[in-house]
Short mmCIF file of C-alpha atoms in Angstrom, two decimals:
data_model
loop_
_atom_site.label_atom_id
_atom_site.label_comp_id
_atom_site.label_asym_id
_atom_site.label_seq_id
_atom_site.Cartn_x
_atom_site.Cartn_y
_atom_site.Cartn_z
CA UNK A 1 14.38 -43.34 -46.10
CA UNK A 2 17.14 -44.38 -48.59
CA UNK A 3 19.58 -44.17 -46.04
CA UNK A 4 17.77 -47.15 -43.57
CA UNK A 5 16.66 -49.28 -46.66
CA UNK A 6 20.22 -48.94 -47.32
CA UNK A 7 21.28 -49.75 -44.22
CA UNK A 8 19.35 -52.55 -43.91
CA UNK A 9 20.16 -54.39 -47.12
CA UNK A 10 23.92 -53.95 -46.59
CA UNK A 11 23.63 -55.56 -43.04
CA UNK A 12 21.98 -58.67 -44.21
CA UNK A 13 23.95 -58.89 -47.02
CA UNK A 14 21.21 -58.49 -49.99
CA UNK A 15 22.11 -54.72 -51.33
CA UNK A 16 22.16 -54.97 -55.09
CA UNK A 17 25.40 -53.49 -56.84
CA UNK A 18 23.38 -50.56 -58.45
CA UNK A 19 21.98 -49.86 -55.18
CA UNK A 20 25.42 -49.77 -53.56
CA UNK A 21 26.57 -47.09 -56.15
CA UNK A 22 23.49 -44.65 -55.26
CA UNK A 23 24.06 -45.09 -51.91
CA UNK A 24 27.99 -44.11 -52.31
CA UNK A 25 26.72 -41.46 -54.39
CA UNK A 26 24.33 -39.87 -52.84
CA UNK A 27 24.56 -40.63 -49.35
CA UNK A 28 26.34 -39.08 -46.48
CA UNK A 29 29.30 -41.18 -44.58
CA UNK A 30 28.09 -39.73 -41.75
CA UNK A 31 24.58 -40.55 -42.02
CA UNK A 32 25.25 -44.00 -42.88
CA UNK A 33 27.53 -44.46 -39.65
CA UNK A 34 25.24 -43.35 -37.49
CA UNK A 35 22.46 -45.65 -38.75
CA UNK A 36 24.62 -48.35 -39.15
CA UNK A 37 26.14 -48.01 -35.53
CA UNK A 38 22.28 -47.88 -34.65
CA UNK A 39 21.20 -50.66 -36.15
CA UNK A 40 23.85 -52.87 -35.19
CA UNK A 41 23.18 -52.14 -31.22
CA UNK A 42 19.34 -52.56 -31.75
CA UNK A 43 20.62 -56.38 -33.46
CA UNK A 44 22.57 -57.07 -30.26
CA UNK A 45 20.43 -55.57 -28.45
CA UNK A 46 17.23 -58.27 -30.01
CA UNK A 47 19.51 -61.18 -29.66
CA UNK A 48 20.40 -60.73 -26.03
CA UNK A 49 16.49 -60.05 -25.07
CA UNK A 50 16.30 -63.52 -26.96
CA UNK A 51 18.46 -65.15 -25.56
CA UNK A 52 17.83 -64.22 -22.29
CA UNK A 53 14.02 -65.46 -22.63
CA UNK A 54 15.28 -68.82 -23.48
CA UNK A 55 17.55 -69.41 -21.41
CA UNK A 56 15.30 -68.04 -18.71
CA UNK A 57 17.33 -65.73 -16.68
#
């Protein structure tokens, strides 16, 4: 659970320096690749369903 609330402050931008630290810390490179790589295609992913609803195609 760390790992995605993590995750998810880093990728908008709001994760706290002490938060940062744990993460480097404690967390697994791995981990957070994976669930960053995730993340980011469910983002693109949401924009282009969007998108595509209004624009209407």
């Amino acid at each position: 659970m760390q790992t995605i609330k993590g995750v998810l402050a880093a990728f908008i931008g709001v994760q706290s320096d002490n938060n940062r630290k744990i993460d480097f810390e404690q967390g697994s490179l791995t981990t957070y690749i994976i669930a960053g790589l995730i993340f980011t295609v469910l983002f693109v992913s949401v924009l282009i369903f969007i998108v595509s609803k209004i624009v209407g195609n």
